[in-house]
Short mmCIF file of C-alpha atoms in Angstrom, two decimals:
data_model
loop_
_atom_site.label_atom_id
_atom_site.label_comp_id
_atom_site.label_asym_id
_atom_site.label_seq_id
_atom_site.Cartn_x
_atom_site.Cartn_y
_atom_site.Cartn_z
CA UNK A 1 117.25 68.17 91.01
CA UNK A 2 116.69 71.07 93.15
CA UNK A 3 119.26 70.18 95.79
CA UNK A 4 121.96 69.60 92.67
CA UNK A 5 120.93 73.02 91.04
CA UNK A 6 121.70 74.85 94.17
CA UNK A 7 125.29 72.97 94.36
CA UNK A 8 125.76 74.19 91.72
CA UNK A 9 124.86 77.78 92.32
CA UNK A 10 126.72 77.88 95.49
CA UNK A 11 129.84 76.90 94.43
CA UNK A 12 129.69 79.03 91.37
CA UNK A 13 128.91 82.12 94.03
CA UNK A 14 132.28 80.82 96.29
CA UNK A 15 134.37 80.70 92.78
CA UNK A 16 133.34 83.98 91.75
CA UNK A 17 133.92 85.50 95.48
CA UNK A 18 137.23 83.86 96.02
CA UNK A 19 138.16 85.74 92.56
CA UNK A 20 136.76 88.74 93.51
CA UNK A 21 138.39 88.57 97.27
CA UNK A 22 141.64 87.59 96.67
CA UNK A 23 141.85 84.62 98.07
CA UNK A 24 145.02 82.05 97.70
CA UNK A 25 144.21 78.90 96.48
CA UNK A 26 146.57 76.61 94.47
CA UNK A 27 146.90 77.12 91.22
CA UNK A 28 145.42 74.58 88.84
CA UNK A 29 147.33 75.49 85.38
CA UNK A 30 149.77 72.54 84.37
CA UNK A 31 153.05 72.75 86.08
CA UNK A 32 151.73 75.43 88.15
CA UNK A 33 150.06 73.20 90.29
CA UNK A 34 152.94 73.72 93.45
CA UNK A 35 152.58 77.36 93.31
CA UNK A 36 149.27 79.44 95.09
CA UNK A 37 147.03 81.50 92.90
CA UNK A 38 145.20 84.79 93.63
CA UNK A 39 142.94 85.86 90.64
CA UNK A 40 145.68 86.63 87.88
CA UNK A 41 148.26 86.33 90.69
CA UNK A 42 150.45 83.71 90.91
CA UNK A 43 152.91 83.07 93.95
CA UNK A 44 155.70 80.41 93.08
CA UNK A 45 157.76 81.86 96.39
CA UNK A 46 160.15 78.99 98.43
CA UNK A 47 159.98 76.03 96.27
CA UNK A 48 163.64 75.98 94.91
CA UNK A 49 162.38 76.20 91.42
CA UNK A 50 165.54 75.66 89.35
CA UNK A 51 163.80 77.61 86.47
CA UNK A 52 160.95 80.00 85.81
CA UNK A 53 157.56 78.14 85.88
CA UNK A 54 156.13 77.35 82.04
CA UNK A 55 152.54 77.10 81.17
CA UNK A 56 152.38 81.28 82.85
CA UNK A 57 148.82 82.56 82.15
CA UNK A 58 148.73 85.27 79.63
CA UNK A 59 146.37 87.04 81.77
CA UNK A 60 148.48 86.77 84.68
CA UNK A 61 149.04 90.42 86.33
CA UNK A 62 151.59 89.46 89.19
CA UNK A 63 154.26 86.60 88.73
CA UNK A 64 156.57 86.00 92.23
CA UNK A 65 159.12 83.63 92.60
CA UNK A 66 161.28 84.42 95.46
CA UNK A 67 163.62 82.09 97.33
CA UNK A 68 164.32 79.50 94.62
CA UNK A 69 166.98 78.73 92.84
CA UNK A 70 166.67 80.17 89.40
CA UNK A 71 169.67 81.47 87.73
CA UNK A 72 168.67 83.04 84.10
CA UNK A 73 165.77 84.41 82.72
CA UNK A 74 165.51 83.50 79.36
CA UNK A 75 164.22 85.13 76.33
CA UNK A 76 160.95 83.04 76.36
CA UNK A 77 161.07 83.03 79.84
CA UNK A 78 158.23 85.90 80.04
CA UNK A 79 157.38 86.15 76.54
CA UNK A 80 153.75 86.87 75.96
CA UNK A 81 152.68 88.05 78.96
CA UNK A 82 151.20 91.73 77.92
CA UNK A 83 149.32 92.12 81.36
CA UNK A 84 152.40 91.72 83.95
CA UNK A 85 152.32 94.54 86.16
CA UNK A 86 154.51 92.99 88.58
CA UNK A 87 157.75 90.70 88.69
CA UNK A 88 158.98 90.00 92.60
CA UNK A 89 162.69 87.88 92.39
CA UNK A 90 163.98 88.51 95.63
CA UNK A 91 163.18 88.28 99.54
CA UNK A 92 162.20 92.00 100.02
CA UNK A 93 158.66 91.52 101.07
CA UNK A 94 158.72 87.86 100.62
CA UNK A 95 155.17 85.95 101.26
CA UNK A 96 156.21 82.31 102.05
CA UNK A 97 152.86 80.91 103.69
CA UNK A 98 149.29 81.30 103.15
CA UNK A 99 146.51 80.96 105.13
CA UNK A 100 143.52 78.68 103.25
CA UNK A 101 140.33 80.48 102.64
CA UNK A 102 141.91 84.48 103.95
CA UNK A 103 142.41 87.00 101.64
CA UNK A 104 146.36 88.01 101.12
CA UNK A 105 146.10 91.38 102.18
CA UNK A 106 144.87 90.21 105.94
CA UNK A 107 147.70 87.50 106.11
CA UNK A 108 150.51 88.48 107.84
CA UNK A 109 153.42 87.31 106.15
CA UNK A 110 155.51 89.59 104.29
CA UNK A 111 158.67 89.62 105.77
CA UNK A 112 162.36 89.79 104.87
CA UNK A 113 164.37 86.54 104.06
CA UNK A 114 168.08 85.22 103.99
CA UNK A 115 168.13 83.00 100.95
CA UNK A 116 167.35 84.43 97.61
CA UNK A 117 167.57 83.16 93.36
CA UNK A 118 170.43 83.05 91.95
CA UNK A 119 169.93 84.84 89.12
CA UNK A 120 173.55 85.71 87.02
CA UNK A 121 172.07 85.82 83.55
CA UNK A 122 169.32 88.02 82.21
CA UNK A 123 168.77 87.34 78.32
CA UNK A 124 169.00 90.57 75.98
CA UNK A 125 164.99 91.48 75.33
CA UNK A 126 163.63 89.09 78.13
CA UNK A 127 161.47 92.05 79.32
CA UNK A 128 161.01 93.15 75.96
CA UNK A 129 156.62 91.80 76.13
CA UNK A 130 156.10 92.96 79.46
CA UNK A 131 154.93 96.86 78.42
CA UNK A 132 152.67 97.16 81.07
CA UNK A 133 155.27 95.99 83.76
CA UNK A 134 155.14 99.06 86.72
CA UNK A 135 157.00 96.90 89.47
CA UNK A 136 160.46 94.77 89.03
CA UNK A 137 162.46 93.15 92.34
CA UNK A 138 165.28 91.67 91.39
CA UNK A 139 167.44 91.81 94.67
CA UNK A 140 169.87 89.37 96.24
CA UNK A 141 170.92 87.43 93.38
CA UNK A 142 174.13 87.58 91.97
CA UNK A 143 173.68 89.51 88.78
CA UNK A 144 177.14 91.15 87.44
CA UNK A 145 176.05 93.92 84.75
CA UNK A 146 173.16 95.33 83.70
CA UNK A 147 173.86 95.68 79.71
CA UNK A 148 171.90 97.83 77.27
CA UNK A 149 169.38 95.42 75.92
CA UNK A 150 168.61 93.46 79.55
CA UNK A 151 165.53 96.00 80.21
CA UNK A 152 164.52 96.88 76.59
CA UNK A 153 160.84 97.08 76.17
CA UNK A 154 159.62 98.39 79.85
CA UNK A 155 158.40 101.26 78.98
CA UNK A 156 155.77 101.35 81.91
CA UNK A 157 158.02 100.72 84.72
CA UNK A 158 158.11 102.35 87.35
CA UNK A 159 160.55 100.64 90.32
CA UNK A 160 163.09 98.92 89.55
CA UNK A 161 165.57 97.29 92.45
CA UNK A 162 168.55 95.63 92.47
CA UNK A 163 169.92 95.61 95.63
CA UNK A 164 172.17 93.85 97.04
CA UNK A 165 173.65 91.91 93.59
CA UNK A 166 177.36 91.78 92.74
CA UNK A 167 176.90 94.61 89.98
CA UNK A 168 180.35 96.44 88.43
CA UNK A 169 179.41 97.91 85.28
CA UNK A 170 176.12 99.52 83.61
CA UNK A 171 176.01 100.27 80.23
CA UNK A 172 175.30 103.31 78.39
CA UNK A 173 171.47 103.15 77.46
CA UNK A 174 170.81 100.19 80.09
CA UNK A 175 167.83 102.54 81.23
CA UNK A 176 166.80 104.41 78.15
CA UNK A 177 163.76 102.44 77.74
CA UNK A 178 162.26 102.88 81.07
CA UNK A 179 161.06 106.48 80.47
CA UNK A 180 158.40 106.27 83.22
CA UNK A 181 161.12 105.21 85.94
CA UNK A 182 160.35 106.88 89.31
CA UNK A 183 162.53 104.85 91.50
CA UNK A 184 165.43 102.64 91.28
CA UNK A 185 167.70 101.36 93.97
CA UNK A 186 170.70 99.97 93.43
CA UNK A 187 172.33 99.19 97.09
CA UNK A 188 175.17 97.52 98.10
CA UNK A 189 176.45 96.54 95.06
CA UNK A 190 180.24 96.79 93.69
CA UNK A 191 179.96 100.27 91.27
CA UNK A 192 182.76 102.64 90.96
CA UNK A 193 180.77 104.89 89.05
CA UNK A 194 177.16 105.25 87.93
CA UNK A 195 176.89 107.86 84.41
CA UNK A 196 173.92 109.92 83.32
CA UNK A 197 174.15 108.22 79.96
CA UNK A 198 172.52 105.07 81.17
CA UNK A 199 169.52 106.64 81.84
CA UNK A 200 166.53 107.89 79.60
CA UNK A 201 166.47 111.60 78.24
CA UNK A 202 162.94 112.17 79.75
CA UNK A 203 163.03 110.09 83.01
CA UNK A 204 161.60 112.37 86.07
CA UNK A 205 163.37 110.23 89.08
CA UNK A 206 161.36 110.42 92.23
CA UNK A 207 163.81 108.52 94.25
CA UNK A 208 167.65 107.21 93.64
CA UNK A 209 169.86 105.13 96.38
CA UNK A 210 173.29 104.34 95.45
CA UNK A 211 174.40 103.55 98.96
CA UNK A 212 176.87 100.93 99.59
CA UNK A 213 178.47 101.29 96.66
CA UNK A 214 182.30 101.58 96.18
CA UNK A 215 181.61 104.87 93.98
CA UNK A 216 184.15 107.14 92.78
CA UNK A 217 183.32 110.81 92.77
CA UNK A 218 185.00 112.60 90.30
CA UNK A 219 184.58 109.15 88.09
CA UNK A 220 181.20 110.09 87.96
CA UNK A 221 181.21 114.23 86.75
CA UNK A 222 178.64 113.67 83.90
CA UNK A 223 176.32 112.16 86.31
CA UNK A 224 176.47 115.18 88.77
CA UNK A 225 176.01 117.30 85.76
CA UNK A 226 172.82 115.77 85.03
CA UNK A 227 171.58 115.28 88.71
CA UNK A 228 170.69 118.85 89.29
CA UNK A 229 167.88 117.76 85.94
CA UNK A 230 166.17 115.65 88.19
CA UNK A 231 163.86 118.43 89.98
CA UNK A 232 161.19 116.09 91.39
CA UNK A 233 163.49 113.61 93.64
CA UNK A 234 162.38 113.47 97.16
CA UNK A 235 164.90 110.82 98.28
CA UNK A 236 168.28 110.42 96.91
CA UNK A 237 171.14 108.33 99.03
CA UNK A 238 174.69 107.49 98.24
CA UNK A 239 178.39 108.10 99.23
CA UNK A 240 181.15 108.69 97.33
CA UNK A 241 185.24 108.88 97.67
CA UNK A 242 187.53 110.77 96.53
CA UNK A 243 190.06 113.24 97.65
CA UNK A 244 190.63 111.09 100.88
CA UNK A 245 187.17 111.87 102.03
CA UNK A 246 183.89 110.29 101.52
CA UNK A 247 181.34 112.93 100.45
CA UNK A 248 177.12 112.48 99.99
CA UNK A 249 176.20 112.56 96.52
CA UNK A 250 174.30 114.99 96.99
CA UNK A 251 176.28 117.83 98.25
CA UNK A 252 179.91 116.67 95.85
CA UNK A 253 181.34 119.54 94.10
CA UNK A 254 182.26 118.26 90.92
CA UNK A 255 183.99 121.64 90.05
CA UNK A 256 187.03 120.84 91.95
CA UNK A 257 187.94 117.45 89.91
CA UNK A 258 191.04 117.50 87.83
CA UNK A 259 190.70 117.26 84.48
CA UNK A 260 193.44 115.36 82.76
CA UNK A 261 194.59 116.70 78.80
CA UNK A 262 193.25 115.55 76.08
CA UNK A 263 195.01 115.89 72.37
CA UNK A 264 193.08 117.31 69.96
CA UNK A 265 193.60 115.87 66.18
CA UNK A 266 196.71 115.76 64.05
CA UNK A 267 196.75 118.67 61.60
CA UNK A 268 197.37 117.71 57.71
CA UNK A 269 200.40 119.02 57.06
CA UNK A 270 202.26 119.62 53.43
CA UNK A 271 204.78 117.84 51.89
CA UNK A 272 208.11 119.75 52.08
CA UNK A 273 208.86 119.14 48.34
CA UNK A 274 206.88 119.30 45.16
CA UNK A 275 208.52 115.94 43.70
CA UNK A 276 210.94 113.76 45.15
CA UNK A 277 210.93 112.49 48.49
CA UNK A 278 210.41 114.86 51.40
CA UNK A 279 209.21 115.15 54.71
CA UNK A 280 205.61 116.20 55.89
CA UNK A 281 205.43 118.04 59.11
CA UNK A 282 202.49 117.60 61.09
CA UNK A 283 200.98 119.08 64.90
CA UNK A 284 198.43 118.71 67.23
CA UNK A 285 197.45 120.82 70.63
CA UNK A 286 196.32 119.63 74.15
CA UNK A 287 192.52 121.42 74.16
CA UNK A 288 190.39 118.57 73.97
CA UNK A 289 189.70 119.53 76.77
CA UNK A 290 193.29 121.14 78.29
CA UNK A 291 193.86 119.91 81.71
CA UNK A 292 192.68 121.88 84.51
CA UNK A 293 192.57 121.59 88.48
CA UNK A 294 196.03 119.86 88.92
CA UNK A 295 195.75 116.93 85.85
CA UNK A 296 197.44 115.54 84.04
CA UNK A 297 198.88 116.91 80.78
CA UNK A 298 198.94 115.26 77.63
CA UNK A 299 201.30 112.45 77.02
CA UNK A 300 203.25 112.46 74.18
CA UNK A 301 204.62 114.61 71.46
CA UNK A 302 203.19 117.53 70.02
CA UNK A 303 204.76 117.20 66.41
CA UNK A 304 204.66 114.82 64.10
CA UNK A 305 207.11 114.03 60.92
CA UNK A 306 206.70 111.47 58.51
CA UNK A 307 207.84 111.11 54.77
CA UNK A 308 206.03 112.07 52.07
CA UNK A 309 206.62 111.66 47.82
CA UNK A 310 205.09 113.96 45.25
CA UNK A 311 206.52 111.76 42.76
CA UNK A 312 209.35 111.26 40.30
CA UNK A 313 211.57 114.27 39.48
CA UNK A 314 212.47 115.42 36.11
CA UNK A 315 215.55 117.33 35.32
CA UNK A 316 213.35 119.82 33.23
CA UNK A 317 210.84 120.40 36.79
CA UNK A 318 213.62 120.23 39.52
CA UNK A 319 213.41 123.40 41.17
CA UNK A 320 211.22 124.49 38.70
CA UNK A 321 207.92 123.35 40.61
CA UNK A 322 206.49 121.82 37.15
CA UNK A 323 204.84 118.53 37.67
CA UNK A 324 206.99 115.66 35.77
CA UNK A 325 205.94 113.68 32.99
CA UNK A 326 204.13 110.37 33.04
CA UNK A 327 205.59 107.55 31.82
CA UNK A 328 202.93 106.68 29.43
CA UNK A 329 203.13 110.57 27.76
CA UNK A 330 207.07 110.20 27.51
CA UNK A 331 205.79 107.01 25.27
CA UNK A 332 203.26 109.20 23.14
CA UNK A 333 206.47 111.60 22.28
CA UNK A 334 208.87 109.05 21.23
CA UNK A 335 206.52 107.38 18.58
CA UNK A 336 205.13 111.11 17.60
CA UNK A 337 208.90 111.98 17.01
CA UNK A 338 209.49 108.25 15.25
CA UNK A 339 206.70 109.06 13.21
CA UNK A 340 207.77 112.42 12.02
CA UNK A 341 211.57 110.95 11.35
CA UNK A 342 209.91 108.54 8.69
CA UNK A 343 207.95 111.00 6.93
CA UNK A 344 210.97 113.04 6.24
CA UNK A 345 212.52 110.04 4.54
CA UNK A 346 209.77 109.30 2.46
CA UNK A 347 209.09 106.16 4.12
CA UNK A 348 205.67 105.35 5.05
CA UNK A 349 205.27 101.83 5.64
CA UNK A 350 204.93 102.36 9.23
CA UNK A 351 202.30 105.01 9.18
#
């Protein structure tokens, strides 16, 4: 009895220190089972997982699955999982083996990889549980765009990578939900041009890489507008081209980009006539805004003419500027003068 009691008490005290230590073990959840587990951890890294793992822990506070083959994430793919602080999907820092029975942080094996997910397809509001996310990793996959509704709901995060993806395009508002953003990283990817509308109002950047990125400078003037906003950045990286010359972000002078014309709107006009047919004249200006630093003016004409009819003509109102007479009160005088024609005769039959 005694020598079952203390079993009992001495694997209860390794349980509780190999949750309190850290240390990988595999997970026992249902379909969990081939990934490693570390307290509300859970490593799924190098298995060529085809899909994100089901059965996730609601408690779980790190979730990992680099170097697999995933290529969405769902909109039930995280759903639920309030306590995620971290999401890794990528091979930067990329922990492959574990040693049985030694806590993670005295392993050495984070290291860079070659093979990554394949990630193309992020549902609108996957993130949209995951409040308390601070950490996303989403590099090397082959992600196109990042629209406005992919990131919705991460209010707490704070670093958010996507390097090396095949990204052209970001949408205005992509980033408006991640208010606590302090850095993002967004290297070697295919943008032309990155604007200041994709970000949130209050986000206080800490650091911003753009590098390796096909970026157009004077395709981006709103966004070095709004970089000079951004007081607190301590690292900020990125080229950009134009003018024949590739210029850091950083230093561009987007005072010197020509600004092509703009027309301005189409004034109302009058009719030319009072009644009849007749010709409306209409203009607009190039000031919205006028083109400036060598570009291009506005194409097209300034004036405008197009018919117009103020309706039937009369040949008591032409020239005269009266309005003419409705049909239906042209009616109302012929019976009124009918009427009156009877009553002189005597005849009231029709009254």
């Amino acid at each position: 009895m005694k020598i079952g009691t203390m079993l009992f008490k001495t694997i209860a005290v390794l349980t509780l220190s190999i949750l309190k230590e850290g240390y990988a073990v595999p997970c026992t959840e249902p379909g969990l089972t081939m990934c490693v587990c570390r307290g509300t951890e859970i490593y799924c890294e190098g298995l060529n997982l085809a899909h994100i793992p089901s059965n996730i822990p609601k408690i779980t506070t790190v979730l990992s699955f680099q170097v697999n083959q995933i290529s969405a994430i769902n909109a039930t793919s995280l759903s639920g999982l309030t306590s995620l602080k971290r999401i890794v999907s990528s091979t930067y820092q990329c922990s492959t083996a574990f040693t049985k029975g030694v806590p993670l942080e005295r392993q050495n094996t984070w290291h860079a990889l070659f093979n990554a997910n394949k990630i193309s397809s992020i549902d609108a509001d996957a993130f949209s549980d995951l409040q308390s996310l601070e950490l996303l990793l989403l590099e090397s996959n082959k992600i196109k765009s990042i629209d406005a509704n992919v990131l919705s709901g991460l209010t707490s995060l704070k670093t958010l990578r996507l390097d090396y993806n095949d990204i052209s395009s970001i949408e205005d508002g992509a980033f408006s939900d991640l208010r606590s953003l302090s850095k993002l990283s967004i290297d070697r990817n295919n943008l032309t041009t990155v604007s200041a509308n994709v970000f949130n109002k209050d986000v206080d950047l800490r650091s911003l890489s753009l590098r390796g990125n096909p970026l157009v400078c004077c395709a981006m003037a709103d966004f070095f507008e709004w970089r000079p906003s951004q007081n607190n950045i301590t690292y900020s990286s990125g080229d950009c081209t134009d003018f024949n010359s590739t210029t850091d972000i950083n230093s561009f002078n987007v005072s010197k980009c020509p600004i092509d014309g703009q027309w301005g709107a189409w004034s109302a006009g009058t009719c030319s006539v009072t009644c009849g047919n007749g010709i409306r004249y209409r203009n607009r200006r190039c000031d919205s805004p006028p083109s400036s630093n060598n570009g291009q003016d506005c194409i097209g004409s300034s004036t405008l003419y197009v018919l117009c009819n103020s309706g039937v003509c009369t040949e008591s109102c032409k020239g005269s500027g009266k309005k003419p007479e409705s049909k239906r009160m042209k009616t109302r005088k012929w019976k009124s003068y009918q009427y009156r024609q009877l009553n002189r005769r005597g005849d009231t039959r029709n009254k």
